[in-house]
Short mmCIF file of C-alpha atoms and ligand atoms in Angstrom, two decimals:
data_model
loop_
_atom_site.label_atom_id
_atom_site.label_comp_id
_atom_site.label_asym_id
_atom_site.label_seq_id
_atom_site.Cartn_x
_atom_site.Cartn_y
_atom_site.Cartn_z
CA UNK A 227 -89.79 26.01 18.24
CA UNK A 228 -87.06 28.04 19.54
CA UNK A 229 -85.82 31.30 17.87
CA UNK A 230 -81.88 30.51 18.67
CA UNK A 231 -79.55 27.61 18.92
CA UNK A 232 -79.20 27.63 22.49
CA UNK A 233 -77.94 24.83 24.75
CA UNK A 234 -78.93 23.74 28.76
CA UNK A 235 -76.41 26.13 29.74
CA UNK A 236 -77.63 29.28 28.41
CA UNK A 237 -74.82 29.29 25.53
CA UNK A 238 -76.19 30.72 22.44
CA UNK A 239 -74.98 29.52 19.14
CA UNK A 240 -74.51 31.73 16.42
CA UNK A 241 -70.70 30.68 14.58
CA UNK A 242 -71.31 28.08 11.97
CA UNK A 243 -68.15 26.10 10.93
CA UNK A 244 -68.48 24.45 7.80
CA UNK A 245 -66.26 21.94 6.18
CA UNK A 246 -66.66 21.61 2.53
CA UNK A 247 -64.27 18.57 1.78
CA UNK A 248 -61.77 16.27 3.80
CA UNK A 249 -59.42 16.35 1.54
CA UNK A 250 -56.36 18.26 1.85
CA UNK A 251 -52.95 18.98 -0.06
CA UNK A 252 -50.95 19.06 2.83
CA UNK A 253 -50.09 16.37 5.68
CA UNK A 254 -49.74 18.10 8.76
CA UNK A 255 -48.27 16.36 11.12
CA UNK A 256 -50.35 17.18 13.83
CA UNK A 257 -53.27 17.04 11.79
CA UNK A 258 -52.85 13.88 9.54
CA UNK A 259 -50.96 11.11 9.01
CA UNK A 260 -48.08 10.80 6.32
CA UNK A 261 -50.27 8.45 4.39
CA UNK A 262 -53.38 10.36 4.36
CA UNK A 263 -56.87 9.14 5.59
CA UNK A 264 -59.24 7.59 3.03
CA UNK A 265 -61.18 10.58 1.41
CA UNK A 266 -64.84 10.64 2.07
CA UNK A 267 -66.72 9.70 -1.80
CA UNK A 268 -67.97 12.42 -3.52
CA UNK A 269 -71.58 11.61 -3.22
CA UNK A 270 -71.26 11.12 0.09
CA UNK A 271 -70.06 15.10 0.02
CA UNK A 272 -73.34 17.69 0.92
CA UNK A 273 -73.75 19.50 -2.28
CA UNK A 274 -73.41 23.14 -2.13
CA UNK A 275 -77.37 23.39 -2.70
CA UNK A 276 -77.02 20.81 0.80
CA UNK A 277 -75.10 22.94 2.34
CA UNK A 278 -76.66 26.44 1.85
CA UNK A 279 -80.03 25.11 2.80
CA UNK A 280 -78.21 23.91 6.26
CA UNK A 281 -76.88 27.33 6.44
CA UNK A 282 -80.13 29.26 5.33
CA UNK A 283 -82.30 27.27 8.36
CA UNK A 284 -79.72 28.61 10.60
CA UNK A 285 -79.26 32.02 9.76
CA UNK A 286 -83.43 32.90 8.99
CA UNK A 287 -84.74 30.79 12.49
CA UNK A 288 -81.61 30.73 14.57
CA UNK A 289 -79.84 34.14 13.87
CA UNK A 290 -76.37 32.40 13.25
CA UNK A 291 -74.73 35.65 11.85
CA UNK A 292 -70.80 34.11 11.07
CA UNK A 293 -70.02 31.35 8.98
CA UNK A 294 -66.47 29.94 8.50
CA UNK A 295 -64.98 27.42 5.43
CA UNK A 296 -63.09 25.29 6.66
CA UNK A 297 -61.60 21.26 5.62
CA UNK A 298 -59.18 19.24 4.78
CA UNK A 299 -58.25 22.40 2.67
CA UNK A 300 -61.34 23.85 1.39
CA UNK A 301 -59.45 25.14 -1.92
CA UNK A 302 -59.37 21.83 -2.97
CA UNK A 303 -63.45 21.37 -3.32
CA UNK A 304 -64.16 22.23 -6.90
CA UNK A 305 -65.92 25.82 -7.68
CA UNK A 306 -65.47 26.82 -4.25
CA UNK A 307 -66.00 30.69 -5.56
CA UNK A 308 -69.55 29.25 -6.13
CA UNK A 309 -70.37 27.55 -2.67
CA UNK A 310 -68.84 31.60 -1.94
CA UNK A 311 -71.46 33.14 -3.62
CA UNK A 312 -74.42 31.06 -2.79
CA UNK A 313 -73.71 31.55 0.68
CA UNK A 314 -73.11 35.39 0.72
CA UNK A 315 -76.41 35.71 -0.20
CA UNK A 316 -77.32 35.03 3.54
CA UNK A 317 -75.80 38.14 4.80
CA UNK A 318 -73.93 36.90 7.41
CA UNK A 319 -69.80 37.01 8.10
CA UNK A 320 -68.38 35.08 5.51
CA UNK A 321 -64.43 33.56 6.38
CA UNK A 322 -62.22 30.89 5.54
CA UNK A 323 -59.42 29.09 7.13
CA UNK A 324 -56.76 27.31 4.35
CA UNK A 325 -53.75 26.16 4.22
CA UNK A 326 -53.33 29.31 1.93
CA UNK A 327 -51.43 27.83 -0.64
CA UNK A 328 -53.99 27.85 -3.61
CA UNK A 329 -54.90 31.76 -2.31
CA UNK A 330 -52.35 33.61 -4.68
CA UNK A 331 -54.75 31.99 -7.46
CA UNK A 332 -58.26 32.27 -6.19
CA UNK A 333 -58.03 35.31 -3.61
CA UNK A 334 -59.24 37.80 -6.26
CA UNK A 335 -62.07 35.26 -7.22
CA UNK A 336 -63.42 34.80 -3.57
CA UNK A 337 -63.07 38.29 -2.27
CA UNK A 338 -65.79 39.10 -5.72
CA UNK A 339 -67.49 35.71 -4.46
CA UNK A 340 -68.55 37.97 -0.82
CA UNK A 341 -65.97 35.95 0.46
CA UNK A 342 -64.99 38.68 3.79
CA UNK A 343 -62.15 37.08 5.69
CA UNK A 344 -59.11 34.90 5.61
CA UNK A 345 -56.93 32.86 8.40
CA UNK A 346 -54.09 31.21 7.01
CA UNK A 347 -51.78 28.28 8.74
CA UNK A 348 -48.38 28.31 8.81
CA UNK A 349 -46.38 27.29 11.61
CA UNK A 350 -42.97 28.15 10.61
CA UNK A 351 -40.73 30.50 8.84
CA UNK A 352 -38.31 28.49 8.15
CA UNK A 353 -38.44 26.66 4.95
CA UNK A 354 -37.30 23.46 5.73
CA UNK A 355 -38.75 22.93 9.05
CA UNK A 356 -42.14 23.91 7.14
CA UNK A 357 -41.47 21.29 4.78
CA UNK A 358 -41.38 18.70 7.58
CA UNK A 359 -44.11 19.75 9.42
CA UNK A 360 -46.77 20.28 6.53
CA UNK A 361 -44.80 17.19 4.35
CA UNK A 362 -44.63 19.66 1.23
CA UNK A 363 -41.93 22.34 0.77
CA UNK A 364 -44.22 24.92 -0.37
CA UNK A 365 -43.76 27.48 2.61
CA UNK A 366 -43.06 30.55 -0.45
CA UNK A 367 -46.18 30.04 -2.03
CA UNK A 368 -48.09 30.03 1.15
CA UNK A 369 -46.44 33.73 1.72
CA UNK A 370 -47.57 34.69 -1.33
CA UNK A 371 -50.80 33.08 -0.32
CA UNK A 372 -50.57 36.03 2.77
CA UNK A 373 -49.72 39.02 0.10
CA UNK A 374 -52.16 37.76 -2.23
CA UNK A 375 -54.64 37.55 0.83
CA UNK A 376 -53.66 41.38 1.62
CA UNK A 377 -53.97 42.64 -1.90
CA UNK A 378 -57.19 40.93 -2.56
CA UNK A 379 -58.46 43.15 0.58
CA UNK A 380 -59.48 41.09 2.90
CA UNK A 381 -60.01 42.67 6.17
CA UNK A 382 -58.22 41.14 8.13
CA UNK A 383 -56.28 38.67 7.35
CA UNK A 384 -55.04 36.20 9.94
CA UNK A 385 -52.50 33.71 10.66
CA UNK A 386 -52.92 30.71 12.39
CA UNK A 387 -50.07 28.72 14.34
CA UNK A 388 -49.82 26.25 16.07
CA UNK A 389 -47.31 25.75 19.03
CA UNK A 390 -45.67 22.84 19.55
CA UNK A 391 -42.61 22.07 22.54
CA UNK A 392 -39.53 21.56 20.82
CA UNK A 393 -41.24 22.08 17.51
CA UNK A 394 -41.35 25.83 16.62
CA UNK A 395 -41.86 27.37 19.83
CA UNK A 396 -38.86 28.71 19.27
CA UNK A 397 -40.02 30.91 16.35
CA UNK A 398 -42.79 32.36 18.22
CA UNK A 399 -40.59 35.72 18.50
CA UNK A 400 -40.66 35.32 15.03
CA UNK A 401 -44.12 35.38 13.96
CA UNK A 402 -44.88 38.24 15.88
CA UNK A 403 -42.18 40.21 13.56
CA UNK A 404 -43.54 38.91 11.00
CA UNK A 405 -47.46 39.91 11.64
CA UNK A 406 -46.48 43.51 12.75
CA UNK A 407 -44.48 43.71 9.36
CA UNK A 408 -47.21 42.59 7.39
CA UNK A 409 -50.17 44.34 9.42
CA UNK A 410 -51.95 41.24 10.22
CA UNK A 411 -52.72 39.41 13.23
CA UNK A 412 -50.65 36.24 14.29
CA UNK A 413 -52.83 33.85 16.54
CA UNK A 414 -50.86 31.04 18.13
CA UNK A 415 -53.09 27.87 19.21
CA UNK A 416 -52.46 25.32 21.50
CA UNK A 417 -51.69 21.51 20.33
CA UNK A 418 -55.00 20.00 20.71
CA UNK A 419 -55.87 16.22 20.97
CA UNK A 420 -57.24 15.69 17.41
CA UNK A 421 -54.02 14.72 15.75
CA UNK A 422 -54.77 11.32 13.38
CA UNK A 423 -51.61 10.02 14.31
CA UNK A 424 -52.47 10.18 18.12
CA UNK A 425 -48.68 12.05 19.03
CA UNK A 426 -50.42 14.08 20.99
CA UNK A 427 -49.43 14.30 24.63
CA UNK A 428 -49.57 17.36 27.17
CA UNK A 429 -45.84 17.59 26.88
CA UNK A 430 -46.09 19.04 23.23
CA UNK A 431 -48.76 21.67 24.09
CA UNK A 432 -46.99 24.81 25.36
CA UNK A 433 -49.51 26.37 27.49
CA UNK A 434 -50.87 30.51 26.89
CA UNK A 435 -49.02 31.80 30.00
CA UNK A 436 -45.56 30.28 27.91
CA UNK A 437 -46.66 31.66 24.50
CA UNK A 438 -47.51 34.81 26.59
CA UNK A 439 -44.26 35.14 27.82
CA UNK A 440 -42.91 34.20 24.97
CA UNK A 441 -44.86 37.56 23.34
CA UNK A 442 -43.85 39.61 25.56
CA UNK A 443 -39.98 39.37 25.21
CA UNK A 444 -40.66 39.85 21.53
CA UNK A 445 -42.66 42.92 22.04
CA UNK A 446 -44.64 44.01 25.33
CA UNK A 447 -48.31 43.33 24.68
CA UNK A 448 -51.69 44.97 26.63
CA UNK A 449 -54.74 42.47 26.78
CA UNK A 450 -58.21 43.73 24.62
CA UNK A 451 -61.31 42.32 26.67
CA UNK A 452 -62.69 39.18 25.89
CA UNK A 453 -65.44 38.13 23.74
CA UNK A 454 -67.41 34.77 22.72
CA UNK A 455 -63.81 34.14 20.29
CA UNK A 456 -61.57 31.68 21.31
CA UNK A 457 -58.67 33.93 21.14
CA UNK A 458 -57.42 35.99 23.86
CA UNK A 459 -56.59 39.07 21.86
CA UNK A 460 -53.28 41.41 22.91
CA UNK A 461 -52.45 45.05 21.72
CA UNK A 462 -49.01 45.60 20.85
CA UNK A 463 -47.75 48.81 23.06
CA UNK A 464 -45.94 50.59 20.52
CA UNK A 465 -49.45 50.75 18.50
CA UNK A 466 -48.43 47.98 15.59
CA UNK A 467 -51.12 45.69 15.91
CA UNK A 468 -52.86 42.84 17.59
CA UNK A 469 -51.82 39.07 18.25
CA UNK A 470 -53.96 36.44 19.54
CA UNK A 471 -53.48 33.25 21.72
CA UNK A 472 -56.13 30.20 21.68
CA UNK A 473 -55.94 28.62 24.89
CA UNK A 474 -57.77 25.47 24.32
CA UNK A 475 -56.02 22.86 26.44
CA UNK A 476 -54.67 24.56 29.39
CA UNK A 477 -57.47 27.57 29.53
CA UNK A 478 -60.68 26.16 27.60
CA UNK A 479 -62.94 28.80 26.31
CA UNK A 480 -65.92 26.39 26.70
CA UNK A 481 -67.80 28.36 29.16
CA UNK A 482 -68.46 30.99 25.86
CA UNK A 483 -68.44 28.71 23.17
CA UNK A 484 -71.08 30.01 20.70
CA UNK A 485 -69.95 27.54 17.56
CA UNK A 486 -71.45 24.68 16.16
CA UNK A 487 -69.90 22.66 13.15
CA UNK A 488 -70.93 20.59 9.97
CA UNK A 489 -68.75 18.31 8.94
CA UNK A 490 -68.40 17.54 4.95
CA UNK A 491 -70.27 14.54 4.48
CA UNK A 492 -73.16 16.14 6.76
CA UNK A 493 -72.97 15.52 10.05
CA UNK A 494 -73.48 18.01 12.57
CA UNK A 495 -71.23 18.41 15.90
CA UNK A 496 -72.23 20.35 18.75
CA UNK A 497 -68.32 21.17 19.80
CA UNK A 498 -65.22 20.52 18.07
CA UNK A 499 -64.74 17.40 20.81
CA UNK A 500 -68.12 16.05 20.39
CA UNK A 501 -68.12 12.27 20.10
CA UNK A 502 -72.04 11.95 19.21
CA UNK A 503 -73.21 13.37 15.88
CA UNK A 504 -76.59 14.08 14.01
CA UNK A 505 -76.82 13.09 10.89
CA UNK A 506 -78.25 15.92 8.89
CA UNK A 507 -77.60 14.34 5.23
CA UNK A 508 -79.44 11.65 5.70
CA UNK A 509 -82.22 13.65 7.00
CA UNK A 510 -82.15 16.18 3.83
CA UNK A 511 -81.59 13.40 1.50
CA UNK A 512 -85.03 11.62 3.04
CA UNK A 513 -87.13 14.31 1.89
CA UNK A 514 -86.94 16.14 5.62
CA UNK A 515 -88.96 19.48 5.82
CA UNK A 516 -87.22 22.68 7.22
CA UNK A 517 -88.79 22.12 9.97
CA UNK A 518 -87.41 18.29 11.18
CA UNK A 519 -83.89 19.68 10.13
CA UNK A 520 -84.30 22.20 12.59
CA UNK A 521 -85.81 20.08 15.45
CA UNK A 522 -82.57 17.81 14.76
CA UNK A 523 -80.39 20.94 15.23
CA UNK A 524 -82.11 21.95 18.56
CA UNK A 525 -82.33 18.32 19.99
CA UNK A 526 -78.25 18.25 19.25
CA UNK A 527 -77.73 21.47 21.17
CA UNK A 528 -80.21 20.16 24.34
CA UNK A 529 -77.39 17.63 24.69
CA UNK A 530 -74.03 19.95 24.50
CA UNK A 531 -72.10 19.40 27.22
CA UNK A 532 -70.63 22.34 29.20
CA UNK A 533 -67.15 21.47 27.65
CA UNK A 534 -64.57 18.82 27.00
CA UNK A 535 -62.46 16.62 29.33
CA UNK A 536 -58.95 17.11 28.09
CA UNK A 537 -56.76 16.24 30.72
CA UNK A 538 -59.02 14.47 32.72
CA UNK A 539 -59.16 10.61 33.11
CA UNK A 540 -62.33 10.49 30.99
CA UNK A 541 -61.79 12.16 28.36
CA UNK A 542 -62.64 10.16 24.83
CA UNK A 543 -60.93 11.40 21.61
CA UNK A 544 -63.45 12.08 19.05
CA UNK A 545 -62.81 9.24 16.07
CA UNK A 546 -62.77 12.25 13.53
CA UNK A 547 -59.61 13.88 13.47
CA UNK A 548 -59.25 17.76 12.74
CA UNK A 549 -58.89 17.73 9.44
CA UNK A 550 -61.74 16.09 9.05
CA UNK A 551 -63.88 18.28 11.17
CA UNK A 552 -62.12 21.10 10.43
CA UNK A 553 -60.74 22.93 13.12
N1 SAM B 31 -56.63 23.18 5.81
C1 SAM B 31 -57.02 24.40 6.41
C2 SAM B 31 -55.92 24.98 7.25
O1 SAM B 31 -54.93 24.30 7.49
O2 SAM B 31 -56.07 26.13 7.64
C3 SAM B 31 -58.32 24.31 7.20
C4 SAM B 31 -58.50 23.09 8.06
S1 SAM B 31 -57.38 22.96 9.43
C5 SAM B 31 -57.92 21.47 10.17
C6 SAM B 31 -57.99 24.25 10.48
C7 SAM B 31 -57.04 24.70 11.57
O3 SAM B 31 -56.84 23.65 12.49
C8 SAM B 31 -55.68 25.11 11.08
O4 SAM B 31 -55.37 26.41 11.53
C9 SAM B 31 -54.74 24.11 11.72
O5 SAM B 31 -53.50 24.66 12.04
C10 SAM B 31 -55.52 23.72 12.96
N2 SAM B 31 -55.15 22.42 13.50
C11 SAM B 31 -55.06 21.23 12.87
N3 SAM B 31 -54.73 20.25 13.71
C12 SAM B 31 -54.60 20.82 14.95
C13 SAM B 31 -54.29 20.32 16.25
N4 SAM B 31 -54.06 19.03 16.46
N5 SAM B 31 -54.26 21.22 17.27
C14 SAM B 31 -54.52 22.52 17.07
N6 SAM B 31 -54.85 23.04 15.87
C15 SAM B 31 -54.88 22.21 14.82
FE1 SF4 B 32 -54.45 19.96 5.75
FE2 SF4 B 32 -55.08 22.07 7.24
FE3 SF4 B 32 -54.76 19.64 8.36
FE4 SF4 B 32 -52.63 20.88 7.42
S1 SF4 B 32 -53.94 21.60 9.11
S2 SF4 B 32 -53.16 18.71 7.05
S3 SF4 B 32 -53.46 21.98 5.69
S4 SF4 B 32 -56.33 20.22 6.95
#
């Protein structure tokens, strides 16, 4: 057996997304639709002992060193300090992404969990045009969420945004105040094709050379070299930080993916625009050894492709949307 999740392309894997529920408070609406999507069953959900045996296989045989929480909004999953603390135990990075609203309540809980590292999402300062874009006029408690975040010590703490044409790409001047203000990093992302509603078109994504520009005028920014991290990270000139810009329609950092994802009913994905799964909770709730999980991971990585298809003809959105795969 092999010693690392690698693929036919020479791409090791060592970034472990995990979603721990698809449920969410919010309705993005370039995430899900106003109605919501029917909520997976709770025992269809991995359990947390599920899901830190997963984890364990990869970090002892495959030396996956970072794992992520993500959702729907993982604050919502009951006893999520506890899921926090089983997986610490591993040793590796330990972040989440949320929607942050829940954080000026549990922050203090998961940073004693071993919880290391926070992104946030918000994609705009202004409180009604957050209202309409997340469908809940909660954009204060989600900035609390940020100080709470801070104050908790997290190290760093990040913001996520998304940038949408005629959206809030006018605010992007904005959020780059804002993060140099608060001594955290901004990282604006490109509209990607997992929307539920399917209002996705090419039109809404503003591509990295825009946002760059767009960074620029706010304050003049120096690129840091690359690594396996989606983000292209930028140095502020005047020394107040770091922004970030994740090109993943018009610039795809494919070539260096190292992640691999597990959805929260147990399915694992290969890339974030995978179509194919492998079904990993049926295998653990069959009585599979260690050993057949892990041949099911490494069969799933022989058959990662070198990267998806967005704007091509051919290119087949995966029936999950992000929120249920979890970004
Ligand atoms: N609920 C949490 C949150 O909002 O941070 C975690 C899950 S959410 C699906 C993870 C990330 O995906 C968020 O930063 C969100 O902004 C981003 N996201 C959701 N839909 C997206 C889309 N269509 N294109 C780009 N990013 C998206
Ligand atoms: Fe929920 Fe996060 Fe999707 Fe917004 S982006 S609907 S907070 S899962």
């Amino acid at each position: 057996m092999a010693d690392q999740l690698i693929d036919s392309f020479g791409r090791v894997h060592r970034d472990l997304r995990i979603s721990v529920t698809d449920r969410c408070n919010f309705r993005c609406t370039y995430c899900m639709p106003a109605e919501g999507l029917d909520w997976t069953p709770r025992e269809q959900l991995l359990t947390f002992e599920e899901i830190t045996r997963i984890a364990r296989i990869m970090v002892e045989r495959y030396g996956v060193n970072g794992i992520r929480l993500t959702g729907g909004e993982p604050t919502v999953r009951a006893n999520l300090p506890e899921l926090v603390r089983m997986l610490s135990q591993l040793g590796t990075d330990l972040a989440l992404t949320t929607n942050g609203v829940a954080l000026p309540l549990l922050a203090g809980e998961l940073r004693s969990a071993g919880l290391k590292r926070v992104n946030l999402s918000c994609d705009s300062l202004r409180p009604e045009r957050f209202a309409e874009l997340t469908r809940r006029d909660d954009l204060t408690r989600v900035l609390q969420g940020v100080d709470a975040a801070l104050a908790a010590g997290f190290d760093p703490v990040k913001v996520n945004c998304v940038v949408m044409r005629g959206v809030n790409d006018d605010e992007v001047g904005d959020f780059v105040d804002f993060g140099r203000r608060k001594g955290i990093e901004v990282r604006f992302i490109e509209f990607m094709p997992l929307d539920a509603d399917g209002m996705w078109s090419n039109d809404l994504v503003v591509p990295v050379d825009e946002i760059l520009a767009l960074v620029q005028a706010a304050s003049p920014v120096t690129p840091i070299q690359r690594t396996s991290a989606p983000a292209t990270r930028y140095r502020f000139d005047d020394g107040s930080g770091t922004v970030g810009i994740v090109s993943s329609v018009s610039d795809s950092f494919c070539a260096t993916c190292d992640r691999v994802r597990l959805t929260a009913d147990g399915q694992f994905r290969n890339c974030l625009f995978a179509v194919d799964e492998t079904d990993l909770r049926a295998l653990l709730r069959s009585g599979a050894s260690d050993d057949e999980i892990a041949v099911a991971l490494e069969q799933s990585l022989a058959s990662k492709w070198a990267g998806h298809q967005i704007n091509r003809v051919h290119f087949v959105r995966p029936h999950r949307s992000m929120s249920q795969i979890g970004g």
